[in-house]
Coordinates of C-alpha atoms and ligand atoms in Angstrom, one line a residue:
Chain A
M160 CA 11.5 -67.4 -30.8
V161 CA 8.3 -66.5 -29.0
L162 CA 8.6 -68.8 -25.7
V163 CA 5.0 -69.2 -23.9
F164 CA 5.7 -71.2 -20.4
V165 CA 2.6 -72.9 -20.1
E166 CA 1.2 -73.5 -16.6
N167 CA 0.6 -77.6 -16.1
S168 CA -1.6 -77.6 -13.6
D169 CA -1.6 -82.3 -12.4
G170 CA -0.7 -83.1 -16.6
K171 CA -3.6 -80.6 -17.7
F172 CA -3.9 -77.2 -19.0
K173 CA -6.4 -74.5 -18.6
K174 CA -8.2 -72.4 -19.9
A175 CA -4.9 -69.5 -19.3
A176 CA -3.3 -71.3 -20.4
L177 CA -4.3 -71.9 -23.5
E178 CA -5.0 -68.5 -23.6
A179 CA -1.3 -67.6 -23.3
V180 CA -0.4 -69.9 -26.4
T181 CA -2.9 -68.0 -28.9
Y182 CA -0.9 -64.8 -27.5
G183 CA 2.0 -66.0 -28.7
R184 CA 1.7 -67.2 -31.3
K185 CA -0.6 -64.4 -32.5
T186 CA 2.6 -62.8 -30.6
A187 CA 4.8 -64.3 -32.9
D188 CA 3.2 -63.8 -36.6
L189 CA 3.5 -60.5 -35.3
L190 CA 6.8 -60.9 -34.9
G191 CA 8.3 -62.3 -38.3
S192 CA 9.0 -65.1 -35.7
E193 CA 7.8 -69.1 -34.6
C194 CA 6.1 -69.4 -31.2
H195 CA 6.8 -72.7 -28.6
A196 CA 5.5 -73.8 -25.3
L197 CA 7.8 -74.4 -22.6
V198 CA 6.5 -76.8 -19.5
I199 CA 7.9 -78.3 -16.5
G200 CA 7.1 -82.0 -15.6
A201 CA 5.1 -84.5 -17.0
A202 CA 1.7 -84.2 -19.3
D203 CA 0.8 -86.4 -21.5
N204 CA -0.9 -84.0 -24.4
A205 CA 1.8 -81.9 -24.6
G206 CA 1.8 -81.9 -28.5
E207 CA -1.4 -80.9 -28.1
L208 CA -0.4 -77.5 -27.7
G209 CA 0.4 -77.3 -31.3
N210 CA -4.1 -76.8 -31.8
Y211 CA -3.3 -73.6 -30.1
G212 CA -0.5 -72.3 -32.1
A213 CA 2.6 -73.1 -30.6
T214 CA 5.0 -75.0 -33.7
K215 CA 7.1 -77.2 -31.1
V216 CA 6.1 -77.5 -27.4
Y217 CA 9.8 -78.3 -24.8
Q218 CA 9.7 -81.0 -22.1
L219 CA 10.8 -80.1 -19.0
S220 CA 11.7 -82.8 -16.0
N221 CA 13.8 -82.0 -13.5
D222 CA 13.8 -83.2 -9.2
N223 CA 13.9 -79.4 -8.2
L224 CA 11.3 -79.2 -9.2
N225 CA 9.0 -80.7 -8.3
S226 CA 7.1 -78.2 -6.3
F227 CA 7.1 -74.6 -6.9
D228 CA 9.6 -71.7 -7.0
S229 CA 9.7 -69.0 -8.2
Q230 CA 13.7 -68.8 -8.3
T231 CA 14.2 -72.4 -9.6
Y232 CA 11.4 -72.7 -12.2
T233 CA 12.8 -68.5 -13.3
Q234 CA 16.2 -70.6 -13.8
A235 CA 14.1 -72.9 -16.0
I236 CA 12.0 -70.7 -18.0
S237 CA 14.8 -68.4 -19.5
G238 CA 17.1 -71.8 -19.6
V239 CA 15.4 -73.1 -21.7
A240 CA 14.7 -69.7 -23.3
N241 CA 17.8 -68.6 -23.5
D242 CA 19.4 -71.9 -24.3
K243 CA 17.1 -72.1 -27.5
G244 CA 17.4 -68.4 -28.2
A245 CA 13.6 -67.3 -27.0
S246 CA 13.7 -62.8 -26.6
T247 CA 10.3 -62.7 -25.8
I248 CA 8.9 -64.8 -22.4
I249 CA 4.9 -65.4 -22.3
L250 CA 2.5 -66.8 -19.1
S251 CA 0.0 -66.1 -17.4
N252 CA -0.6 -62.7 -14.9
N253 CA -1.8 -65.5 -12.5
A254 CA -0.7 -67.2 -8.9
S255 CA 2.7 -67.8 -10.4
G256 CA 2.6 -65.8 -13.2
M257 CA 3.2 -63.3 -10.6
A258 CA 5.5 -65.0 -9.0
L259 CA 7.7 -65.3 -12.4
T260 CA 7.1 -62.2 -14.1
G261 CA 8.5 -59.7 -12.1
R262 CA 12.0 -62.4 -11.9
L263 CA 12.4 -63.2 -14.9
A264 CA 12.7 -60.1 -16.8
A265 CA 14.9 -58.6 -13.5
R266 CA 17.2 -62.1 -14.4
L267 CA 17.3 -61.3 -18.1
D268 CA 17.4 -57.6 -18.0
A269 CA 14.5 -57.3 -20.3
A270 CA 10.9 -55.0 -20.8
C271 CA 9.0 -55.9 -18.6
V272 CA 4.5 -55.4 -18.6
S273 CA 2.7 -57.4 -16.6
G274 CA -1.2 -57.7 -16.9
A275 CA -1.3 -56.9 -20.8
N276 CA -5.1 -57.4 -21.5
A277 CA -4.5 -57.9 -25.3
L278 CA -2.5 -58.5 -28.7
P279 CA 0.6 -56.1 -29.3
T280 CA 1.3 -54.5 -32.4
L281 CA 4.5 -52.9 -33.4
D282 CA 6.1 -49.8 -33.5
G283 CA 9.1 -50.6 -35.3
S284 CA 11.0 -52.8 -33.9
N285 CA 9.3 -52.1 -30.6
L286 CA 6.5 -53.7 -29.5
R287 CA 4.0 -52.1 -28.0
I288 CA 0.7 -53.1 -25.6
K289 CA -2.0 -51.7 -23.8
K290 CA -2.9 -53.1 -20.3
N291 CA -5.2 -51.7 -17.6
I292 CA -4.4 -49.3 -15.1
F293 CA -5.9 -48.8 -11.8
S294 CA -7.4 -51.7 -11.7
G295 CA -9.7 -50.3 -14.5
K296 CA -10.1 -46.5 -13.5
A297 CA -8.4 -45.6 -16.7
I298 CA -5.3 -48.3 -19.4
S299 CA -1.7 -47.3 -20.8
E300 CA 0.2 -48.5 -23.8
M301 CA 3.8 -49.8 -23.0
T302 CA 6.4 -49.6 -25.0
L303 CA 8.8 -52.6 -24.9
T304 CA 12.6 -51.1 -26.0
G305 CA 15.1 -53.9 -24.8
E306 CA 16.0 -56.8 -26.6
K307 CA 15.1 -58.9 -24.4
K308 CA 10.3 -58.8 -23.5
V309 CA 8.5 -60.7 -20.9
I310 CA 5.2 -60.2 -21.3
S311 CA 2.0 -61.7 -18.8
V312 CA -0.9 -61.7 -20.2
T313 CA -4.7 -61.5 -18.5
G314 CA -7.6 -64.2 -18.1
N315 CA -9.5 -64.0 -20.7
S316 CA -8.3 -61.0 -22.5
L317 CA -8.5 -63.1 -25.3
K318 CA -9.9 -67.0 -26.7
P319 CA -7.9 -70.1 -26.8
E320 CA -7.5 -70.3 -30.4
T321 CA -7.1 -74.2 -32.7
I322 CA -4.9 -72.1 -35.1
G323 CA -2.5 -75.0 -35.6
S324 CA -1.8 -78.1 -35.0
P325 CA -0.6 -81.3 -32.3
C326 CA 2.9 -80.0 -32.2
E327 CA 6.9 -82.1 -32.0
V328 CA 7.3 -82.4 -28.2
E329 CA 11.1 -82.1 -27.6
A330 CA 12.4 -82.8 -23.6
V331 CA 15.2 -80.6 -23.2
S332 CA 16.8 -80.0 -19.0
V333 CA 18.8 -76.8 -17.8
D334 CA 20.3 -76.4 -14.6
V335 CA 18.8 -75.2 -11.0
S336 CA 19.3 -75.5 -8.0
A337 CA 17.8 -76.6 -4.8
P338 CA 14.4 -75.2 -4.6
K339 CA 14.7 -72.5 -1.2
S340 CA 10.8 -73.0 -1.0
K341 CA 9.2 -76.1 -0.5
V342 CA 5.4 -76.4 -1.1
I343 CA 4.0 -78.2 2.2
S344 CA 0.6 -78.6 1.3
Q345 CA -2.8 -77.1 -1.4
D346 CA -6.3 -76.3 0.1
K347 CA -8.1 -76.2 -3.2
Q348 CA -11.5 -76.3 -4.7
T349 CA -11.7 -79.2 -6.9
G350 CA -14.7 -79.8 -9.0
G351 CA -16.8 -76.8 -9.0
P352 CA -17.0 -73.4 -11.2
A353 CA -13.9 -71.2 -11.8
P354 CA -11.6 -70.3 -10.3
L355 CA -12.9 -66.0 -9.8
P356 CA -10.1 -64.1 -12.4
E357 CA -10.1 -67.7 -14.9
A358 CA -14.3 -67.6 -14.3
E359 CA -17.0 -66.5 -18.0
L360 CA -20.0 -66.0 -15.0
V361 CA -20.1 -64.8 -12.0
V362 CA -22.9 -63.9 -9.3
S363 CA -22.1 -62.0 -6.7
A364 CA -23.9 -60.3 -3.6
G365 CA -23.5 -57.4 -1.3
R366 CA -24.1 -55.8 2.7
G367 CA -27.7 -55.5 0.8
M368 CA -27.7 -59.8 1.5
K369 CA -28.4 -58.9 5.9
G370 CA -26.1 -61.7 6.6
P371 CA -23.7 -65.2 5.8
E372 CA -27.7 -66.7 6.0
N373 CA -29.5 -65.9 2.8
W374 CA -27.5 -67.0 0.6
G375 CA -29.3 -70.0 -0.5
I376 CA -30.4 -67.8 -3.4
I377 CA -27.0 -66.7 -3.9
E378 CA -25.8 -70.1 -4.8
D379 CA -28.9 -71.1 -6.1
L380 CA -28.4 -68.2 -8.9
A381 CA -24.7 -69.9 -9.9
N382 CA -25.1 -73.0 -9.5
I383 CA -28.1 -73.2 -12.7
I384 CA -25.2 -71.4 -14.8
G385 CA -22.0 -72.0 -13.8
A386 CA -21.1 -68.8 -12.7
T387 CA -18.4 -68.3 -10.0
T388 CA -19.6 -66.1 -6.7
A389 CA -18.5 -63.1 -5.7
C390 CA -18.8 -60.3 -3.2
S391 CA -18.6 -56.5 -1.5
R392 CA -15.7 -56.4 0.5
P393 CA -17.2 -56.1 3.4
V394 CA -19.2 -58.7 3.1
A395 CA -15.8 -60.3 3.0
D396 CA -14.2 -58.6 6.1
T397 CA -17.3 -59.2 8.5
G398 CA -15.8 -62.8 7.2
W399 CA -20.0 -63.4 4.9
R400 CA -18.0 -64.7 3.2
P401 CA -14.5 -66.2 2.1
H402 CA -11.5 -63.0 1.7
H403 CA -10.8 -65.1 -1.8
E404 CA -14.1 -64.1 -3.1
H405 CA -13.7 -59.7 -2.7
V406 CA -13.2 -58.5 -5.3
G407 CA -13.1 -54.6 -6.0
Q408 CA -9.7 -52.8 -6.9
T409 CA -7.9 -54.4 -3.6
G410 CA -9.7 -58.0 -4.0
V411 CA -9.7 -60.0 -7.1
A412 CA -9.4 -57.6 -10.5
I413 CA -12.1 -59.9 -13.1
R414 CA -13.8 -60.0 -15.9
P415 CA -16.5 -62.3 -17.3
N416 CA -18.4 -62.2 -20.0
L417 CA -21.1 -61.9 -17.3
Y418 CA -20.8 -59.4 -13.9
I419 CA -24.9 -60.0 -11.9
A420 CA -24.0 -58.0 -8.6
A421 CA -27.0 -58.5 -5.8
G422 CA -27.1 -56.0 -2.5
I423 CA -24.1 -53.9 -3.7
S424 CA -24.3 -50.2 -4.1
G425 CA -21.3 -49.6 -7.1
A426 CA -19.1 -48.5 -4.4
I427 CA -16.1 -46.5 -7.1
Q428 CA -13.7 -49.1 -4.8
H429 CA -15.7 -51.8 -5.8
L430 CA -16.4 -50.7 -9.5
A431 CA -12.4 -50.5 -10.2
G432 CA -11.7 -54.5 -10.3
V433 CA -16.6 -55.9 -12.3
N434 CA -16.1 -52.9 -15.2
Q435 CA -14.3 -54.7 -17.6
S436 CA -17.1 -57.3 -17.8
K437 CA -18.1 -57.5 -20.7
C438 CA -22.1 -58.0 -19.7
I439 CA -22.9 -56.9 -16.5
V440 CA -26.9 -56.9 -14.5
V441 CA -27.6 -54.4 -11.8
I442 CA -29.7 -55.7 -8.9
N443 CA -30.5 -53.2 -5.7
K444 CA -33.4 -51.9 -4.4
D445 CA -32.1 -48.3 -4.6
P446 CA -33.0 -46.5 -8.0
E447 CA -30.4 -44.1 -7.4
A448 CA -27.7 -46.7 -6.0
P449 CA -24.7 -45.8 -8.4
F450 CA -23.8 -49.1 -9.9
F451 CA -26.9 -48.9 -12.1
K452 CA -24.9 -45.9 -13.9
A453 CA -21.6 -48.1 -14.6
A454 CA -24.8 -51.6 -15.3
D455 CA -26.2 -53.4 -19.3
Y456 CA -29.2 -54.6 -17.1
G457 CA -30.7 -53.6 -14.2
V458 CA -34.0 -54.5 -11.9
C459 CA -35.1 -52.1 -9.2
A460 CA -35.9 -54.4 -6.6
D461 CA -35.6 -56.7 -3.7
L462 CA -33.8 -58.5 -4.2
F463 CA -35.1 -60.8 -2.2
D464 CA -37.5 -61.4 -4.3
V465 CA -36.2 -60.8 -7.7
V466 CA -33.4 -63.2 -7.5
P467 CA -35.2 -66.4 -6.7
K468 CA -37.0 -65.1 -10.1
L469 CA -34.4 -64.9 -12.0
T470 CA -33.2 -68.5 -11.1
E471 CA -36.4 -69.8 -12.2
A472 CA -36.7 -68.1 -15.6
I473 CA -33.2 -69.4 -16.2
K474 CA -34.7 -72.7 -15.7
K475 CA -37.7 -72.7 -17.5
A476 CA -35.6 -70.8 -20.4
K477 CA -32.5 -74.4 -20.1
A478 CA -35.9 -76.3 -19.9
Chain B
M75 CA 14.3 -60.2 13.2
K76 CA 16.2 -57.4 10.5
Q77 CA 13.0 -56.3 8.4
L78 CA 12.4 -54.4 5.4
V79 CA 9.4 -53.1 3.8
C80 CA 9.3 -51.3 0.9
L81 CA 6.1 -48.6 0.0
S82 CA 4.4 -46.9 -2.6
K83 CA 2.6 -44.2 -3.0
T84 CA -0.8 -44.3 -5.2
P85 CA -4.0 -42.2 -5.4
E86 CA -6.5 -42.5 -3.3
T87 CA -9.0 -45.2 -3.7
T88 CA -12.0 -42.8 -4.9
T89 CA -10.3 -41.0 -6.8
Q90 CA -12.1 -40.5 -10.7
I91 CA -9.5 -41.3 -12.8
K92 CA -8.6 -38.2 -15.7
L93 CA -6.5 -37.4 -18.4
T94 CA -4.9 -33.6 -18.8
G95 CA -5.6 -32.2 -22.0
D96 CA -4.0 -34.5 -25.2
G97 CA -4.6 -37.3 -23.5
S98 CA -0.1 -37.6 -22.5
Q99 CA -1.2 -38.1 -18.9
I100 CA -2.5 -39.1 -15.8
D101 CA -3.8 -35.5 -14.8
S102 CA -2.7 -35.7 -10.8
N103 CA -4.5 -31.9 -10.4
G104 CA -6.6 -32.6 -7.2
V105 CA -5.4 -36.1 -6.4
N106 CA -4.6 -37.3 -2.9
Y107 CA -2.1 -39.4 -1.9
I108 CA -1.4 -42.6 0.4
L109 CA -0.2 -45.3 1.4
N110 CA -0.5 -48.3 -1.0
P111 CA -3.2 -49.7 1.0
Y112 CA -1.7 -53.7 0.8
D113 CA 1.6 -52.5 1.3
E114 CA 0.5 -50.9 4.8
W115 CA -2.1 -52.5 5.8
Y116 CA -0.6 -56.3 5.5
A117 CA 2.5 -56.1 5.8
L118 CA 4.3 -53.0 7.6
V119 CA 1.2 -53.9 9.5
R120 CA 2.3 -58.1 10.3
A121 CA 6.2 -56.6 9.9
I122 CA 5.8 -54.3 12.9
E123 CA 3.7 -57.6 14.4
L124 CA 6.5 -59.6 14.6
K125 CA 8.9 -57.1 15.9
E126 CA 6.5 -56.8 18.3
A127 CA 6.7 -60.6 19.0
V128 CA 10.7 -61.6 19.2
G129 CA 11.9 -57.9 18.4
G130 CA 14.1 -56.5 16.3
T131 CA 14.3 -54.1 13.4
V132 CA 11.3 -52.6 11.0
T133 CA 12.7 -50.3 7.9
V134 CA 11.0 -49.4 6.1
I135 CA 12.1 -48.2 2.0
N136 CA 10.7 -46.1 -0.9
V137 CA 11.6 -44.7 -4.4
G138 CA 10.8 -41.7 -4.9
D139 CA 10.6 -37.5 -4.6
A140 CA 10.4 -35.5 -1.6
S141 CA 7.0 -34.9 -2.2
N142 CA 6.3 -38.6 -0.6
D143 CA 7.9 -37.9 2.7
V144 CA 4.1 -37.5 4.0
V145 CA 3.3 -41.3 3.2
I146 CA 6.6 -41.9 5.3
R147 CA 6.6 -40.4 7.9
K148 CA 3.0 -42.0 7.4
A149 CA 4.3 -46.1 8.2
L150 CA 6.2 -44.4 10.8
A151 CA 3.8 -43.3 12.8
I152 CA 2.2 -46.9 12.2
G153 CA 5.7 -48.2 14.2
A154 CA 8.5 -49.3 11.4
D155 CA 11.6 -47.5 13.4
D156 CA 13.6 -45.8 10.4
A157 CA 13.1 -44.7 7.0
I158 CA 15.0 -45.1 3.7
R159 CA 14.3 -42.3 0.5
V160 CA 16.2 -42.9 -2.9
D161 CA 15.9 -40.0 -5.0
A162 CA 14.7 -41.2 -7.5
D163 CA 12.4 -41.5 -10.7
P164 CA 9.9 -44.2 -9.9
S165 CA 8.8 -44.7 -13.0
N166 CA 9.8 -48.4 -14.0
A167 CA 9.4 -50.9 -12.1
L168 CA 12.9 -53.1 -12.9
G169 CA 14.4 -49.1 -11.8
V170 CA 12.8 -49.2 -9.0
A171 CA 13.7 -52.5 -7.6
K172 CA 16.8 -51.6 -9.2
S173 CA 17.2 -48.6 -6.4
I174 CA 15.7 -50.2 -3.5
A175 CA 18.5 -53.7 -3.7
N176 CA 21.3 -51.9 -4.5
N177 CA 20.2 -49.6 -1.2
V178 CA 20.3 -53.3 0.7
K179 CA 22.1 -55.4 -0.8
E180 CA 24.9 -55.3 2.2
A181 CA 22.1 -54.7 4.8
G182 CA 21.1 -57.9 5.7
Y183 CA 17.8 -57.8 6.1
D184 CA 15.5 -61.6 7.0
I185 CA 12.6 -60.5 5.6
I186 CA 11.9 -58.7 2.9
Y187 CA 8.3 -57.0 2.0
C188 CA 6.1 -55.8 -0.5
G189 CA 2.8 -55.4 -1.1
K190 CA 1.5 -57.7 -3.0
E191 CA 0.4 -54.8 -6.2
S192 CA 0.5 -51.6 -6.3
I193 CA -2.8 -49.9 -6.9
D194 CA -2.0 -47.2 -8.8
Y195 CA 0.0 -49.5 -12.2
N196 CA -1.3 -52.9 -11.0
G197 CA 2.1 -54.4 -11.6
S198 CA 2.8 -56.4 -9.5
Q199 CA 6.4 -56.8 -10.5
V200 CA 8.5 -55.1 -8.1
P201 CA 8.5 -57.6 -5.2
A202 CA 10.0 -60.8 -7.6
M203 CA 12.2 -58.7 -9.1
L204 CA 13.7 -57.4 -5.7
A205 CA 13.5 -61.4 -5.4
E206 CA 16.1 -62.0 -8.3
L207 CA 17.5 -58.7 -7.7
L208 CA 19.4 -60.3 -4.5
D209 CA 19.2 -64.4 -5.1
L210 CA 15.9 -64.7 -2.9
P211 CA 12.9 -67.1 -2.5
F212 CA 9.9 -65.2 -3.6
V213 CA 6.5 -66.6 -1.4
A214 CA 4.2 -64.4 -3.4
L215 CA 0.7 -63.3 -2.4
A216 CA 0.4 -64.5 1.4
T217 CA -2.4 -64.1 3.2
D218 CA -1.4 -65.4 6.6
M219 CA 2.2 -66.0 8.7
K220 CA 3.8 -68.1 10.7
V221 CA 7.1 -67.6 12.2
D222 CA 9.3 -69.6 14.4
G223 CA 13.4 -69.1 14.7
Q224 CA 14.4 -69.1 10.9
T225 CA 12.1 -71.2 9.3
A226 CA 8.5 -69.4 7.9
T227 CA 5.0 -70.4 7.0
I228 CA 3.3 -69.0 4.9
K229 CA -0.8 -69.4 3.3
R230 CA -0.5 -67.9 -0.4
D231 CA -3.1 -67.5 -2.6
I232 CA -3.4 -70.2 -5.3
E233 CA -6.2 -70.2 -8.7
G234 CA -9.1 -71.8 -6.6
G235 CA -7.2 -71.3 -3.1
S236 CA -4.6 -71.4 -1.1
E237 CA -1.1 -73.1 -0.6
T238 CA 0.9 -73.7 2.2
V239 CA 4.7 -72.8 2.3
E240 CA 8.3 -73.1 4.3
V241 CA 10.7 -70.9 3.5
Q242 CA 14.1 -70.1 5.6
T243 CA 15.2 -66.6 6.4
P244 CA 16.1 -64.4 4.5
F245 CA 13.6 -64.1 1.8
V246 CA 11.4 -62.3 -0.2
L247 CA 7.2 -61.4 0.2
S248 CA 4.2 -60.3 -1.3
A249 CA 1.1 -58.9 0.9
A250 CA -2.3 -60.3 0.4
K251 CA -5.4 -59.1 2.2
G252 CA -5.8 -61.3 5.4
L253 CA -1.6 -61.1 5.7
A254 CA -2.7 -59.1 8.9
E255 CA -5.2 -56.1 9.8
Q256 CA -5.1 -52.5 9.7
R257 CA -3.7 -50.1 12.5
I258 CA -4.9 -47.0 13.0
P259 CA -2.1 -44.6 14.1
N260 CA -2.0 -43.2 17.4
M261 CA -1.1 -39.3 18.1
R262 CA 1.9 -40.9 20.2
G263 CA 2.6 -42.7 17.0
I264 CA 2.0 -39.7 15.4
M265 CA 4.4 -37.3 17.5
Q266 CA 7.0 -40.0 16.9
S267 CA 7.2 -40.5 14.1
K268 CA 8.6 -37.2 13.0
R269 CA 12.0 -37.8 15.9
K270 CA 12.3 -41.0 13.4
P271 CA 15.5 -40.5 11.3
L272 CA 14.3 -40.7 7.0
N273 CA 17.6 -41.1 4.9
V274 CA 17.8 -39.9 2.1
V275 CA 19.7 -41.7 -1.1
S276 CA 20.5 -41.0 -4.6
S277 CA 20.4 -44.4 -7.5
D278 CA 22.1 -43.8 -10.6
V279 CA 19.9 -47.2 -11.7
N280 CA 18.6 -45.3 -15.4
D281 CA 18.0 -47.3 -17.9
A282 CA 14.4 -47.9 -18.1
K283 CA 13.2 -50.4 -20.7
T284 CA 9.6 -50.1 -20.7
Q285 CA 8.2 -46.9 -21.4
I286 CA 4.5 -45.9 -21.0
S287 CA 3.3 -44.5 -24.6
G288 CA 0.2 -43.4 -23.7
Y289 CA -2.8 -43.1 -21.6
A290 CA -7.0 -44.4 -22.3
L291 CA -9.7 -43.9 -20.6
P292 CA -12.6 -47.1 -21.0
S293 CA -14.3 -46.6 -22.9
G294 CA -18.4 -45.6 -21.7
K295 CA -21.4 -47.9 -21.1
S296 CA -24.4 -46.9 -22.5
E297 CA -27.7 -46.2 -21.1
V298 CA -28.8 -49.2 -18.8
K299 CA -31.4 -50.9 -20.5
M300 CA -34.0 -51.7 -16.6
I301 CA -36.6 -54.6 -16.3
D302 CA -39.6 -55.1 -15.1
P303 CA -38.8 -57.2 -11.7
E304 CA -42.2 -59.2 -13.4
N305 CA -41.1 -60.4 -16.3
M306 CA -37.3 -62.6 -15.6
D307 CA -38.0 -64.3 -18.8
E308 CA -36.5 -60.4 -20.6
L309 CA -34.1 -60.4 -19.1
V310 CA -32.8 -63.8 -19.8
R311 CA -34.4 -63.1 -23.0
L312 CA -31.4 -60.5 -23.4
L313 CA -28.8 -62.2 -21.8
Q314 CA -29.2 -65.1 -24.5
E315 CA -30.6 -63.3 -27.5
E316 CA -29.0 -59.5 -27.3
A317 CA -25.9 -59.4 -25.1
K318 CA -25.3 -63.5 -26.1
V319 CA -23.4 -64.4 -22.4
L320 CA -25.5 -67.3 -21.7
Ligands
FAD195 C1 -9.5 -48.2 0.8 C2 -10.4 -48.9 -0.2 C3 -10.6 -49.6 -0.6 C4 -11.8 -51.1 -0.8 N1 -11.8 -52.2 -1.7 C5 -13.3 -52.1 -2.6 C6 -12.8 -53.6 -2.9 O1 -12.0 -54.5 -3.5 N2 -13.8 -54.2 -2.8 C7 -14.9 -54.0 -2.4 O2 -16.3 -54.4 -3.1 N3 -15.4 -52.0 -1.1 C8 -14.4 -51.9 -1.9 N4 -14.3 -51.3 -0.4 C9 -15.3 -50.7 -0.2 C10 -16.3 -49.5 -1.1 O3 -16.6 -48.5 -0.5 C11 -17.6 -49.5 -0.2 O4 -17.9 -49.7 0.7 C12 -17.8 -51.4 -1.3 O5 -17.9 -51.1 -1.8 C13 -19.6 -51.9 -0.7 O6 -20.1 -52.9 -0.1 P1 -21.8 -53.9 -0.5 O7 -22.2 -52.3 -1.9 O8 -21.7 -54.8 -0.4 O9 -22.4 -52.4 0.9 P2 -23.9 -50.9 1.0 O10 -22.8 -50.0 0.5 O11 -24.2 -51.1 2.1 O12 -24.6 -51.8 -0.5 C14 -25.5 -52.6 -0.1 C15 -26.8 -52.4 -1.0 O13 -27.0 -53.9 -0.9 C16 -29.0 -53.0 -1.6 N5 -29.5 -53.1 -1.2 C17 -30.2 -53.8 0.5 N6 -30.9 -54.6 0.4 C18 -31.7 -55.2 -0.5 C19 -32.0 -55.3 -0.9 N7 -32.8 -56.8 -0.3 N8 -32.7 -56.4 -2.1 C20 -31.0 -55.2 -3.0 N9 -31.1 -54.5 -3.2 C21 -30.6 -54.1 -1.8 C22 -28.9 -51.6 -0.8 O14 -29.7 -50.0 -1.5 C23 -27.5 -50.6 -1.4 O15 -27.3 -50.1 -2.4 C24 -12.5 -50.4 -0.7 C25 -13.0 -48.7 0.7 C26 -12.0 -48.7 0.9 C27 -11.8 -47.3 1.6

């Protein structure tokens, strides 16, 4: 059985979680097996995970799991996997996934791929899975030979698909020790656009902006299409924009459908984190800017002129 | 405070990745290697800062062959006290984590640091594996840490924001941007690093369950379409009808 750990965001499931369920179902189909989902904590609509491919949902509530702790969550997920006979565990490659994937693999002495960006294929009884390496400058294909496997899936690698119907939810329990770490506060943007790793549309800007006071035109463009804003590294380093907006080899690696870059030169370290975007638009006044070589569409002009015009053109097209 | 920092060696960030003729390997000809930026800039420097504040030691550990000694010496030049190199092939994350765990299990480190990922294989696996093998709590993606006695208050990145976690030593953390500021080694540090101990140990971990069976390069982009800056309507049309992303 393939067990998908579905992250529960205050009773709701984010897109990344649904993607993991669809990934799990397709992996189960490949292995001739079933796809079950595990939800920790209360969620009213857990059975709806069936729509995305799960045929059973396990719901686990335990006071020791009220706040995220990688150690107790690992005990819980591996406990359910062992009790229910799961050979493969799938999770999202996000902040909690990064804390859990390696732990689970070590605990189960399993083969492990983090950041899978395509569905597996079969090689005899082994799975083969592609993942990006060098922040997208190359791709490696991994062969998983262990009996147990742990796979974390990169966001936006596949679309959540409606391939099933609501399914049975079974309450389960496992022994979990008291957590040794405690979340004491959270500071999350509420509402607003999707966080960068999940965003389908991203508007990004670099040093060509001249200063933080000029970001209004970037925010306007982002707002009108519902995009998330990002920036180049020097922009975050000088404090013009918050660190979590920094994309590239040493920042967030993203793969949105659309990446609009204004006033960014396109240094190799920047490209490494964004070159998996499906469509790249580059606005730069220097015709020699290296970013044009990685772009689908280019506009060679002053961004202070072009960006507001683009925003207007989109408004017009939407009206 | 007894601290350990795990280091990996990675190709320098400007490296153009090329494959060998048969595509079975990354071509290492002409590649320059550096300390993994997350390990050097954030993990190592934060450990040194804490040592400066409360005393104790900073040990660095790396799994790899003797060609790694150059980057290990750099960590000593930045301010680590001593180094361990586990002489083993680092190509499998679980193998690396087991090699480290076996060598540090009895040492009683208070804080064990890793970078959030190595910039070559982007795995983010070793820190979490190490924590599990040592049965320690683990805080991933740390961007700020305050330590008061045995209690650490750590800010970590989560999707679209941050959260603050409280944990007691001993624990493992993975360092992300913000945890510290890069330090350039000075001449004195470089001279001292040559005399600091670098102990080479062997490892008998050998049970790779995950292997790399091949490499590929991303398919090249087709030629860029240049759009008249006076005609943003055309760009919008292309994004809607040709690229179908708006
Ligand atoms: C180890 C290492 C890791 C790194 N990691 C990253 C990373 O993760 N992410 C990252 O982004 N960088 C990274 N860098 C930095 C990278 O090398 C570049 O320095 C950086 O990306 C440049 O940022 P920029 O494009 O905003 O600025 P610049 O290179 O200064 O480019 C500004 C661009 O704006 C254009 N411009 C200026 N004014 C206008 C205008 N009015 N209208 C239109 N265009 C205009 C210019 O033509 C220029 O092309 C890293 C570097 C190192 C050494």
